[in-house]
Amino acid sequence: MPVIDLAITPLRELNSALHGIQPGSNDLSFEVVNPRGSHSVAVGIDTPVTVEVKGSVGYYCAGMNDGGSVTVHGSAGPGVAENMMSGTVVIEGDASQYAGATGRGGLLVIKGNAASRCGISMKGIDIVVHGNIGHMSAFMGQSGHLVVLGDAGDALGDSLYEAKLFVRGSVKSLGADCIEKELRPEHLTKLVELLEKAGVTGVRPEEFKRYGSARNLYNFNIDNAEAY
């Protein structure tokens, strides 16, 4: 396993190595040490490579991930896994604002808390947060799943489309056009799948509430003008 020390090696060399992996290569596992809050660590991965980051990172870690498996043994700054396409990103600590924003696929697991705007404009990504999430999370969420074992802040799911939100704790307030919905058998099945993938044990899917779009803001209606 190649070990890249960011106290010695420029970040550009790390990302170049991850982008330059050739078909049939045996070097598909990397360990990154001394990240020291560096920004844009392990961005743009497009092969099934495994990256273990031993420490906390700055903004946009694992952005545009497509098929890689990235684990951060620490916390992450803003925009972790932004625009992720596929693969898995795990944050062992906390994540700052807009984690998983615009994600189109894959799984983002945050084992601590996530700050504001978690999962904004999500387009197919699955996000599991072991702790709490901040305000305006899942804003304009189009598709995918956001699972929160803790509490949610203000304006959850504001202007939501068809993303499915599951919260085990309390919700401070719901955003425009977001309502509580029935937790049906197919949702329980999906919750079990996501919780297992995220390494969550001892939690029953029946403990969650589901939130989704009331579907009143899909098209402009003068009667809803004050809600826009």
JSON list of C-alpha atoms in Angstrom, two decimals:
[
{"chain": "A", "resi": 1, "resn": "MET", "atom": "CA", "xyz": [0.00, 0.00, 0.00]},
{"chain": "A", "resi": 2, "resn": "PRO", "atom": "CA", "xyz": [1.56, 3.33, -1.03]},
{"chain": "A", "resi": 3, "resn": "VAL", "atom": "CA", "xyz": [1.82, 5.76, 1.88]},
{"chain": "A", "resi": 4, "resn": "ILE", "atom": "CA", "xyz": [1.73, 9.45, 0.97]},
{"chain": "A", "resi": 5, "resn": "ASP", "atom": "CA", "xyz": [2.88, 11.93, 3.60]},
{"chain": "A", "resi": 6, "resn": "LEU", "atom": "CA", "xyz": [1.36, 15.33, 2.84]},
{"chain": "A", "resi": 7, "resn": "ALA", "atom": "CA", "xyz": [3.91, 16.94, 5.15]},
{"chain": "A", "resi": 8, "resn": "ILE", "atom": "CA", "xyz": [6.46, 16.05, 2.46]},
{"chain": "A", "resi": 9, "resn": "THR", "atom": "CA", "xyz": [4.54, 15.33, -0.74]},
{"chain": "A", "resi": 10, "resn": "PRO", "atom": "CA", "xyz": [2.58, 18.12, -2.48]},
{"chain": "A", "resi": 11, "resn": "LEU", "atom": "CA", "xyz": [-1.18, 17.51, -2.57]},
{"chain": "A", "resi": 12, "resn": "ARG", "atom": "CA", "xyz": [-1.13, 17.77, -6.35]},
{"chain": "A", "resi": 13, "resn": "GLU", "atom": "CA", "xyz": [1.07, 14.65, -6.52]},
{"chain": "A", "resi": 14, "resn": "LEU", "atom": "CA", "xyz": [-1.42, 12.67, -4.43]},
{"chain": "A", "resi": 15, "resn": "ASN", "atom": "CA", "xyz": [-4.34, 13.58, -6.66]},
{"chain": "A", "resi": 16, "resn": "SER", "atom": "CA", "xyz": [-2.26, 12.98, -9.80]},
{"chain": "A", "resi": 17, "resn": "ALA", "atom": "CA", "xyz": [-1.38, 9.50, -8.55]},
{"chain": "A", "resi": 18, "resn": "LEU", "atom": "CA", "xyz": [-5.06, 8.72, -7.91]},
{"chain": "A", "resi": 19, "resn": "HIS", "atom": "CA", "xyz": [-6.02, 9.99, -11.36]},
{"chain": "A", "resi": 20, "resn": "GLY", "atom": "CA", "xyz": [-3.22, 8.14, -13.11]},
{"chain": "A", "resi": 21, "resn": "ILE", "atom": "CA", "xyz": [-4.02, 4.59, -12.03]},
{"chain": "A", "resi": 22, "resn": "GLN", "atom": "CA", "xyz": [-3.86, 2.29, -15.05]},
{"chain": "A", "resi": 23, "resn": "PRO", "atom": "CA", "xyz": [-6.16, -0.70, -15.73]},
{"chain": "A", "resi": 24, "resn": "GLY", "atom": "CA", "xyz": [-4.75, -3.82, -14.06]},
{"chain": "A", "resi": 25, "resn": "SER", "atom": "CA", "xyz": [-2.70, -1.86, -11.55]},
{"chain": "A", "resi": 26, "resn": "ASN", "atom": "CA", "xyz": [-1.99, -3.53, -8.20]},
{"chain": "A", "resi": 27, "resn": "ASP", "atom": "CA", "xyz": [-1.75, -0.19, -6.36]},
{"chain": "A", "resi": 28, "resn": "LEU", "atom": "CA", "xyz": [-5.41, 0.28, -5.51]},
{"chain": "A", "resi": 29, "resn": "SER", "atom": "CA", "xyz": [-5.01, 1.14, -1.82]},
{"chain": "A", "resi": 30, "resn": "PHE", "atom": "CA", "xyz": [-3.45, 4.37, -0.56]},
{"chain": "A", "resi": 31, "resn": "GLU", "atom": "CA", "xyz": [-2.78, 5.69, 2.92]},
{"chain": "A", "resi": 32, "resn": "VAL", "atom": "CA", "xyz": [-2.54, 9.45, 3.37]},
{"chain": "A", "resi": 33, "resn": "VAL", "atom": "CA", "xyz": [-0.84, 10.73, 6.52]},
{"chain": "A", "resi": 34, "resn": "ASN", "atom": "CA", "xyz": [-0.42, 14.24, 7.90]},
{"chain": "A", "resi": 35, "resn": "PRO", "atom": "CA", "xyz": [-3.30, 15.78, 5.92]},
{"chain": "A", "resi": 36, "resn": "ARG", "atom": "CA", "xyz": [-3.26, 18.72, 8.39]},
{"chain": "A", "resi": 37, "resn": "GLY", "atom": "CA", "xyz": [-6.58, 20.10, 7.15]},
{"chain": "A", "resi": 38, "resn": "SER", "atom": "CA", "xyz": [-5.52, 20.18, 3.50]},
{"chain": "A", "resi": 39, "resn": "HIS", "atom": "CA", "xyz": [-8.21, 21.12, 0.99]},
{"chain": "A", "resi": 40, "resn": "SER", "atom": "CA", "xyz": [-9.35, 19.01, -2.00]},
{"chain": "A", "resi": 41, "resn": "VAL", "atom": "CA", "xyz": [-7.82, 15.75, -0.78]},
{"chain": "A", "resi": 42, "resn": "ALA", "atom": "CA", "xyz": [-8.63, 12.75, -3.00]},
{"chain": "A", "resi": 43, "resn": "VAL", "atom": "CA", "xyz": [-10.84, 14.65, -5.45]},
{"chain": "A", "resi": 44, "resn": "GLY", "atom": "CA", "xyz": [-11.95, 13.39, -8.84]},
{"chain": "A", "resi": 45, "resn": "ILE", "atom": "CA", "xyz": [-11.35, 9.67, -8.24]},
{"chain": "A", "resi": 46, "resn": "ASP", "atom": "CA", "xyz": [-12.73, 7.64, -11.15]},
{"chain": "A", "resi": 47, "resn": "THR", "atom": "CA", "xyz": [-11.46, 4.12, -10.35]},
{"chain": "A", "resi": 48, "resn": "PRO", "atom": "CA", "xyz": [-12.30, 1.63, -7.55]},
{"chain": "A", "resi": 49, "resn": "VAL", "atom": "CA", "xyz": [-9.40, 2.74, -5.37]},
{"chain": "A", "resi": 50, "resn": "THR", "atom": "CA", "xyz": [-9.32, 2.77, -1.55]},
{"chain": "A", "resi": 51, "resn": "VAL", "atom": "CA", "xyz": [-7.97, 5.83, 0.26]},
{"chain": "A", "resi": 52, "resn": "GLU", "atom": "CA", "xyz": [-7.44, 5.98, 4.02]},
{"chain": "A", "resi": 53, "resn": "VAL", "atom": "CA", "xyz": [-6.82, 9.53, 5.25]},
{"chain": "A", "resi": 54, "resn": "LYS", "atom": "CA", "xyz": [-5.28, 9.52, 8.74]},
{"chain": "A", "resi": 55, "resn": "GLY", "atom": "CA", "xyz": [-6.40, 12.88, 10.06]},
{"chain": "A", "resi": 56, "resn": "SER", "atom": "CA", "xyz": [-8.78, 15.76, 9.40]},
{"chain": "A", "resi": 57, "resn": "VAL", "atom": "CA", "xyz": [-9.21, 17.48, 6.05]},
{"chain": "A", "resi": 58, "resn": "GLY", "atom": "CA", "xyz": [-10.36, 20.87, 4.76]},
{"chain": "A", "resi": 59, "resn": "TYR", "atom": "CA", "xyz": [-12.99, 21.66, 2.17]},
{"chain": "A", "resi": 60, "resn": "TYR", "atom": "CA", "xyz": [-14.09, 19.53, -0.82]},
{"chain": "A", "resi": 61, "resn": "CYS", "atom": "CA", "xyz": [-12.47, 16.26, 0.23]},
{"chain": "A", "resi": 62, "resn": "ALA", "atom": "CA", "xyz": [-13.49, 13.39, -2.08]},
{"chain": "A", "resi": 63, "resn": "GLY", "atom": "CA", "xyz": [-15.41, 15.72, -4.35]},
{"chain": "A", "resi": 64, "resn": "MET", "atom": "CA", "xyz": [-16.67, 14.19, -7.62]},
{"chain": "A", "resi": 65, "resn": "ASN", "atom": "CA", "xyz": [-15.85, 10.71, -6.36]},
{"chain": "A", "resi": 66, "resn": "ASP", "atom": "CA", "xyz": [-16.84, 8.09, -8.93]},
{"chain": "A", "resi": 67, "resn": "GLY", "atom": "CA", "xyz": [-16.21, 4.56, -7.66]},
{"chain": "A", "resi": 68, "resn": "GLY", "atom": "CA", "xyz": [-13.62, 5.13, -4.98]},
{"chain": "A", "resi": 69, "resn": "SER", "atom": "CA", "xyz": [-13.79, 4.29, -1.28]},
{"chain": "A", "resi": 70, "resn": "VAL", "atom": "CA", "xyz": [-12.48, 7.15, 0.85]},
{"chain": "A", "resi": 71, "resn": "THR", "atom": "CA", "xyz": [-12.33, 7.10, 4.65]},
{"chain": "A", "resi": 72, "resn": "VAL", "atom": "CA", "xyz": [-11.32, 10.14, 6.67]},
{"chain": "A", "resi": 73, "resn": "HIS", "atom": "CA", "xyz": [-10.11, 9.25, 10.16]},
{"chain": "A", "resi": 74, "resn": "GLY", "atom": "CA", "xyz": [-10.96, 12.68, 11.46]},
{"chain": "A", "resi": 75, "resn": "SER", "atom": "CA", "xyz": [-13.34, 15.50, 10.56]},
{"chain": "A", "resi": 76, "resn": "ALA", "atom": "CA", "xyz": [-14.00, 17.19, 7.22]},
{"chain": "A", "resi": 77, "resn": "GLY", "atom": "CA", "xyz": [-14.49, 20.80, 6.18]},
{"chain": "A", "resi": 78, "resn": "PRO", "atom": "CA", "xyz": [-17.19, 22.20, 3.88]},
{"chain": "A", "resi": 79, "resn": "GLY", "atom": "CA", "xyz": [-18.34, 20.35, 0.78]},
{"chain": "A", "resi": 80, "resn": "VAL", "atom": "CA", "xyz": [-17.11, 16.83, 1.52]},
{"chain": "A", "resi": 81, "resn": "ALA", "atom": "CA", "xyz": [-18.18, 14.41, -1.26]},
{"chain": "A", "resi": 82, "resn": "GLU", "atom": "CA", "xyz": [-19.74, 17.25, -3.23]},
{"chain": "A", "resi": 83, "resn": "ASN", "atom": "CA", "xyz": [-21.11, 16.05, -6.58]},
{"chain": "A", "resi": 84, "resn": "MET", "atom": "CA", "xyz": [-20.22, 12.43, -5.79]},
{"chain": "A", "resi": 85, "resn": "MET", "atom": "CA", "xyz": [-21.22, 10.02, -8.56]},
{"chain": "A", "resi": 86, "resn": "SER", "atom": "CA", "xyz": [-20.66, 6.59, -6.99]},
{"chain": "A", "resi": 87, "resn": "GLY", "atom": "CA", "xyz": [-18.54, 4.80, -4.40]},
{"chain": "A", "resi": 88, "resn": "THR", "atom": "CA", "xyz": [-18.37, 5.37, -0.67]},
{"chain": "A", "resi": 89, "resn": "VAL", "atom": "CA", "xyz": [-17.08, 8.21, 1.51]},
{"chain": "A", "resi": 90, "resn": "VAL", "atom": "CA", "xyz": [-16.89, 7.75, 5.29]},
{"chain": "A", "resi": 91, "resn": "ILE", "atom": "CA", "xyz": [-16.12, 10.56, 7.74]},
{"chain": "A", "resi": 92, "resn": "GLU", "atom": "CA", "xyz": [-15.25, 9.18, 11.16]},
{"chain": "A", "resi": 93, "resn": "GLY", "atom": "CA", "xyz": [-15.66, 12.59, 12.82]},
{"chain": "A", "resi": 94, "resn": "ASP", "atom": "CA", "xyz": [-17.85, 15.59, 12.04]},
{"chain": "A", "resi": 95, "resn": "ALA", "atom": "CA", "xyz": [-18.56, 17.24, 8.68]},
{"chain": "A", "resi": 96, "resn": "SER", "atom": "CA", "xyz": [-18.95, 20.94, 8.03]},
{"chain": "A", "resi": 97, "resn": "GLN", "atom": "CA", "xyz": [-21.65, 22.56, 5.90]},
{"chain": "A", "resi": 98, "resn": "TYR", "atom": "CA", "xyz": [-23.13, 21.29, 2.61]},
{"chain": "A", "resi": 99, "resn": "ALA", "atom": "CA", "xyz": [-21.79, 17.75, 2.94]},
{"chain": "A", "resi": 100, "resn": "GLY", "atom": "CA", "xyz": [-22.80, 15.66, -0.06]},
{"chain": "A", "resi": 101, "resn": "ALA", "atom": "CA", "xyz": [-24.18, 18.64, -1.96]},
{"chain": "A", "resi": 102, "resn": "THR", "atom": "CA", "xyz": [-25.46, 17.89, -5.48]},
{"chain": "A", "resi": 103, "resn": "GLY", "atom": "CA", "xyz": [-24.43, 14.23, -5.05]},
{"chain": "A", "resi": 104, "resn": "ARG", "atom": "CA", "xyz": [-25.71, 12.02, -7.84]},
{"chain": "A", "resi": 105, "resn": "GLY", "atom": "CA", "xyz": [-24.94, 8.58, -6.41]},
{"chain": "A", "resi": 106, "resn": "GLY", "atom": "CA", "xyz": [-22.92, 6.56, -3.94]},
{"chain": "A", "resi": 107, "resn": "LEU", "atom": "CA", "xyz": [-23.01, 6.55, -0.14]},
{"chain": "A", "resi": 108, "resn": "LEU", "atom": "CA", "xyz": [-21.76, 9.23, 2.25]},
{"chain": "A", "resi": 109, "resn": "VAL", "atom": "CA", "xyz": [-21.51, 8.21, 5.92]},
{"chain": "A", "resi": 110, "resn": "ILE", "atom": "CA", "xyz": [-20.84, 10.80, 8.62]},
{"chain": "A", "resi": 111, "resn": "LYS", "atom": "CA", "xyz": [-20.27, 9.18, 12.00]},
{"chain": "A", "resi": 112, "resn": "GLY", "atom": "CA", "xyz": [-20.34, 12.45, 13.89]},
{"chain": "A", "resi": 113, "resn": "ASN", "atom": "CA", "xyz": [-22.53, 15.50, 13.26]},
{"chain": "A", "resi": 114, "resn": "ALA", "atom": "CA", "xyz": [-23.12, 17.36, 10.02]},
{"chain": "A", "resi": 115, "resn": "ALA", "atom": "CA", "xyz": [-23.49, 21.14, 9.89]},
{"chain": "A", "resi": 116, "resn": "SER", "atom": "CA", "xyz": [-25.96, 23.21, 7.90]},
{"chain": "A", "resi": 117, "resn": "ARG", "atom": "CA", "xyz": [-27.17, 22.41, 4.37]},
{"chain": "A", "resi": 118, "resn": "CYS", "atom": "CA", "xyz": [-26.28, 18.73, 4.48]},
{"chain": "A", "resi": 119, "resn": "GLY", "atom": "CA", "xyz": [-27.37, 17.12, 1.22]},
{"chain": "A", "resi": 120, "resn": "ILE", "atom": "CA", "xyz": [-28.57, 20.29, -0.53]},
{"chain": "A", "resi": 121, "resn": "SER", "atom": "CA", "xyz": [-29.73, 19.66, -4.10]},
{"chain": "A", "resi": 122, "resn": "MET", "atom": "CA", "xyz": [-29.04, 15.93, -3.71]},
{"chain": "A", "resi": 123, "resn": "LYS", "atom": "CA", "xyz": [-29.66, 14.11, -6.97]},
{"chain": "A", "resi": 124, "resn": "GLY", "atom": "CA", "xyz": [-29.44, 10.42, -6.06]},
{"chain": "A", "resi": 125, "resn": "ILE", "atom": "CA", "xyz": [-26.82, 10.22, -3.32]},
{"chain": "A", "resi": 126, "resn": "ASP", "atom": "CA", "xyz": [-27.53, 8.33, -0.08]},
{"chain": "A", "resi": 127, "resn": "ILE", "atom": "CA", "xyz": [-26.36, 10.07, 3.11]},
{"chain": "A", "resi": 128, "resn": "VAL", "atom": "CA", "xyz": [-26.36, 8.53, 6.58]},
{"chain": "A", "resi": 129, "resn": "VAL", "atom": "CA", "xyz": [-25.51, 10.79, 9.55]},
{"chain": "A", "resi": 130, "resn": "HIS", "atom": "CA", "xyz": [-24.97, 9.08, 12.90]},
{"chain": "A", "resi": 131, "resn": "GLY", "atom": "CA", "xyz": [-25.35, 12.38, 14.79]},
{"chain": "A", "resi": 132, "resn": "ASN", "atom": "CA", "xyz": [-27.27, 15.60, 14.16]},
{"chain": "A", "resi": 133, "resn": "ILE", "atom": "CA", "xyz": [-27.65, 17.82, 11.10]},
{"chain": "A", "resi": 134, "resn": "GLY", "atom": "CA", "xyz": [-27.90, 21.60, 10.85]},
{"chain": "A", "resi": 135, "resn": "HIS", "atom": "CA", "xyz": [-30.44, 23.93, 9.30]},
{"chain": "A", "resi": 136, "resn": "MET", "atom": "CA", "xyz": [-31.59, 23.92, 5.65]},
{"chain": "A", "resi": 137, "resn": "SER", "atom": "CA", "xyz": [-30.49, 20.32, 5.10]},
{"chain": "A", "resi": 138, "resn": "ALA", "atom": "CA", "xyz": [-31.78, 18.59, 1.95]},
{"chain": "A", "resi": 139, "resn": "PHE", "atom": "CA", "xyz": [-32.78, 21.97, 0.50]},
{"chain": "A", "resi": 140, "resn": "MET", "atom": "CA", "xyz": [-34.15, 21.30, -3.00]},
{"chain": "A", "resi": 141, "resn": "GLY", "atom": "CA", "xyz": [-33.30, 17.60, -2.64]},
{"chain": "A", "resi": 142, "resn": "GLN", "atom": "CA", "xyz": [-34.31, 15.92, -5.88]},
{"chain": "A", "resi": 143, "resn": "SER", "atom": "CA", "xyz": [-33.68, 12.20, -5.27]},
{"chain": "A", "resi": 144, "resn": "GLY", "atom": "CA", "xyz": [-31.79, 9.89, -2.96]},
{"chain": "A", "resi": 145, "resn": "HIS", "atom": "CA", "xyz": [-32.04, 9.32, 0.79]},
{"chain": "A", "resi": 146, "resn": "LEU", "atom": "CA", "xyz": [-30.95, 11.30, 3.85]},
{"chain": "A", "resi": 147, "resn": "VAL", "atom": "CA", "xyz": [-30.95, 9.25, 7.07]},
{"chain": "A", "resi": 148, "resn": "VAL", "atom": "CA", "xyz": [-30.32, 11.05, 10.37]},
{"chain": "A", "resi": 149, "resn": "LEU", "atom": "CA", "xyz": [-30.00, 9.16, 13.65]},
{"chain": "A", "resi": 150, "resn": "GLY", "atom": "CA", "xyz": [-29.95, 12.36, 15.70]},
{"chain": "A", "resi": 151, "resn": "ASP", "atom": "CA", "xyz": [-31.84, 15.64, 15.40]},
{"chain": "A", "resi": 152, "resn": "ALA", "atom": "CA", "xyz": [-32.41, 18.01, 12.47]},
{"chain": "A", "resi": 153, "resn": "GLY", "atom": "CA", "xyz": [-32.23, 21.80, 12.55]},
{"chain": "A", "resi": 154, "resn": "ASP", "atom": "CA", "xyz": [-34.54, 24.43, 11.09]},
{"chain": "A", "resi": 155, "resn": "ALA", "atom": "CA", "xyz": [-36.14, 24.25, 7.63]},
{"chain": "A", "resi": 156, "resn": "LEU", "atom": "CA", "xyz": [-35.50, 20.58, 6.90]},
{"chain": "A", "resi": 157, "resn": "GLY", "atom": "CA", "xyz": [-36.28, 19.72, 3.29]},
{"chain": "A", "resi": 158, "resn": "ASP", "atom": "CA", "xyz": [-37.10, 23.25, 2.18]},
{"chain": "A", "resi": 159, "resn": "SER", "atom": "CA", "xyz": [-38.38, 23.24, -1.43]},
{"chain": "A", "resi": 160, "resn": "LEU", "atom": "CA", "xyz": [-37.94, 19.46, -1.53]},
{"chain": "A", "resi": 161, "resn": "TYR", "atom": "CA", "xyz": [-38.60, 17.45, -4.69]},
{"chain": "A", "resi": 162, "resn": "GLU", "atom": "CA", "xyz": [-38.51, 13.64, -4.37]},
{"chain": "A", "resi": 163, "resn": "ALA", "atom": "CA", "xyz": [-35.60, 12.95, -2.02]},
{"chain": "A", "resi": 164, "resn": "LYS", "atom": "CA", "xyz": [-36.66, 10.83, 0.97]},
{"chain": "A", "resi": 165, "resn": "LEU", "atom": "CA", "xyz": [-35.71, 12.02, 4.45]},
{"chain": "A", "resi": 166, "resn": "PHE", "atom": "CA", "xyz": [-35.65, 9.85, 7.58]},
{"chain": "A", "resi": 167, "resn": "VAL", "atom": "CA", "xyz": [-34.98, 11.35, 11.02]},
{"chain": "A", "resi": 168, "resn": "ARG", "atom": "CA", "xyz": [-34.84, 9.37, 14.26]},
{"chain": "A", "resi": 169, "resn": "GLY", "atom": "CA", "xyz": [-34.64, 12.37, 16.58]},
{"chain": "A", "resi": 170, "resn": "SER", "atom": "CA", "xyz": [-36.48, 15.68, 16.66]},
{"chain": "A", "resi": 171, "resn": "VAL", "atom": "CA", "xyz": [-36.90, 18.16, 13.79]},
{"chain": "A", "resi": 172, "resn": "LYS", "atom": "CA", "xyz": [-36.74, 21.82, 14.81]},
{"chain": "A", "resi": 173, "resn": "SER", "atom": "CA", "xyz": [-38.87, 22.89, 11.84]},
{"chain": "A", "resi": 174, "resn": "LEU", "atom": "CA", "xyz": [-39.81, 21.80, 8.34]},
{"chain": "A", "resi": 175, "resn": "GLY", "atom": "CA", "xyz": [-39.06, 23.93, 5.30]},
{"chain": "A", "resi": 176, "resn": "ALA", "atom": "CA", "xyz": [-41.51, 25.07, 2.65]},
{"chain": "A", "resi": 177, "resn": "ASP", "atom": "CA", "xyz": [-43.45, 22.17, 1.09]},
{"chain": "A", "resi": 178, "resn": "CYS", "atom": "CA", "xyz": [-41.88, 19.51, 3.34]},
{"chain": "A", "resi": 179, "resn": "ILE", "atom": "CA", "xyz": [-44.28, 17.36, 5.37]},
{"chain": "A", "resi": 180, "resn": "GLU", "atom": "CA", "xyz": [-44.21, 14.22, 7.48]},
{"chain": "A", "resi": 181, "resn": "LYS", "atom": "CA", "xyz": [-45.28, 11.16, 5.49]},
{"chain": "A", "resi": 182, "resn": "GLU", "atom": "CA", "xyz": [-46.25, 7.58, 6.17]},
{"chain": "A", "resi": 183, "resn": "LEU", "atom": "CA", "xyz": [-43.41, 5.16, 6.84]},
{"chain": "A", "resi": 184, "resn": "ARG", "atom": "CA", "xyz": [-44.40, 2.26, 4.62]},
{"chain": "A", "resi": 185, "resn": "PRO", "atom": "CA", "xyz": [-42.87, -1.26, 4.41]},
{"chain": "A", "resi": 186, "resn": "GLU", "atom": "CA", "xyz": [-40.74, -0.40, 1.40]},
{"chain": "A", "resi": 187, "resn": "HIS", "atom": "CA", "xyz": [-39.23, 2.50, 3.35]},
{"chain": "A", "resi": 188, "resn": "LEU", "atom": "CA", "xyz": [-38.44, 0.25, 6.30]},
{"chain": "A", "resi": 189, "resn": "THR", "atom": "CA", "xyz": [-36.68, -2.16, 3.93]},
{"chain": "A", "resi": 190, "resn": "LYS", "atom": "CA", "xyz": [-34.59, 0.66, 2.46]},
{"chain": "A", "resi": 191, "resn": "LEU", "atom": "CA", "xyz": [-33.74, 1.97, 5.91]},
{"chain": "A", "resi": 192, "resn": "VAL", "atom": "CA", "xyz": [-32.47, -1.45, 7.00]},
{"chain": "A", "resi": 193, "resn": "GLU", "atom": "CA", "xyz": [-30.26, -1.58, 3.90]},
{"chain": "A", "resi": 194, "resn": "LEU", "atom": "CA", "xyz": [-28.81, 1.89, 4.43]},
{"chain": "A", "resi": 195, "resn": "LEU", "atom": "CA", "xyz": [-28.22, 1.42, 8.15]},
{"chain": "A", "resi": 196, "resn": "GLU", "atom": "CA", "xyz": [-26.37, -1.83, 7.52]},
{"chain": "A", "resi": 197, "resn": "LYS", "atom": "CA", "xyz": [-24.20, -0.22, 4.84]},
{"chain": "A", "resi": 198, "resn": "ALA", "atom": "CA", "xyz": [-23.40, 2.63, 7.22]},
{"chain": "A", "resi": 199, "resn": "GLY", "atom": "CA", "xyz": [-22.39, 0.30, 10.04]},
{"chain": "A", "resi": 200, "resn": "VAL", "atom": "CA", "xyz": [-25.28, 1.26, 12.32]},
{"chain": "A", "resi": 201, "resn": "THR", "atom": "CA", "xyz": [-26.30, -1.38, 14.88]},
{"chain": "A", "resi": 202, "resn": "GLY", "atom": "CA", "xyz": [-28.91, -1.53, 17.62]},
{"chain": "A", "resi": 203, "resn": "VAL", "atom": "CA", "xyz": [-31.33, 0.80, 15.83]},
{"chain": "A", "resi": 204, "resn": "ARG", "atom": "CA", "xyz": [-34.74, -0.23, 14.52]},
{"chain": "A", "resi": 205, "resn": "PRO", "atom": "CA", "xyz": [-36.10, 1.38, 11.34]},
{"chain": "A", "resi": 206, "resn": "GLU", "atom": "CA", "xyz": [-39.47, 1.87, 13.05]},
{"chain": "A", "resi": 207, "resn": "GLU", "atom": "CA", "xyz": [-37.81, 4.50, 15.26]},
{"chain": "A", "resi": 208, "resn": "PHE", "atom": "CA", "xyz": [-37.57, 6.93, 12.33]},
{"chain": "A", "resi": 209, "resn": "LYS", "atom": "CA", "xyz": [-40.07, 9.36, 10.86]},
{"chain": "A", "resi": 210, "resn": "ARG", "atom": "CA", "xyz": [-40.22, 9.99, 7.12]},
{"chain": "A", "resi": 211, "resn": "TYR", "atom": "CA", "xyz": [-40.43, 13.41, 5.52]},
{"chain": "A", "resi": 212, "resn": "GLY", "atom": "CA", "xyz": [-41.06, 14.27, 1.89]},
{"chain": "A", "resi": 213, "resn": "SER", "atom": "CA", "xyz": [-42.47, 16.79, -0.52]},
{"chain": "A", "resi": 214, "resn": "ALA", "atom": "CA", "xyz": [-46.09, 17.94, -0.36]},
{"chain": "A", "resi": 215, "resn": "ARG", "atom": "CA", "xyz": [-45.68, 18.58, -4.11]},
{"chain": "A", "resi": 216, "resn": "ASN", "atom": "CA", "xyz": [-47.31, 21.99, -4.02]},
{"chain": "A", "resi": 217, "resn": "LEU", "atom": "CA", "xyz": [-44.31, 23.95, -5.31]},
{"chain": "A", "resi": 218, "resn": "TYR", "atom": "CA", "xyz": [-43.41, 21.90, -8.41]},
{"chain": "A", "resi": 219, "resn": "ASN", "atom": "CA", "xyz": [-44.94, 24.61, -10.58]},
{"chain": "A", "resi": 220, "resn": "PHE", "atom": "CA", "xyz": [-45.59, 28.25, -9.81]},
{"chain": "A", "resi": 221, "resn": "ASN", "atom": "CA", "xyz": [-49.05, 28.93, -8.45]},
{"chain": "A", "resi": 222, "resn": "ILE", "atom": "CA", "xyz": [-50.10, 32.41, -7.40]},
{"chain": "A", "resi": 223, "resn": "ASP", "atom": "CA", "xyz": [-51.86, 30.94, -4.35]},
{"chain": "A", "resi": 224, "resn": "ASN", "atom": "CA", "xyz": [-48.47, 29.71, -3.09]},
{"chain": "A", "resi": 225, "resn": "ALA", "atom": "CA", "xyz": [-46.55, 32.92, -3.84]},
{"chain": "A", "resi": 226, "resn": "GLU", "atom": "CA", "xyz": [-45.73, 33.60, -0.18]},
{"chain": "A", "resi": 227, "resn": "ALA", "atom": "CA", "xyz": [-44.07, 30.17, 0.14]},
{"chain": "A", "resi": 228, "resn": "TYR", "atom": "CA", "xyz": [-41.47, 30.77, -2.59]}
]
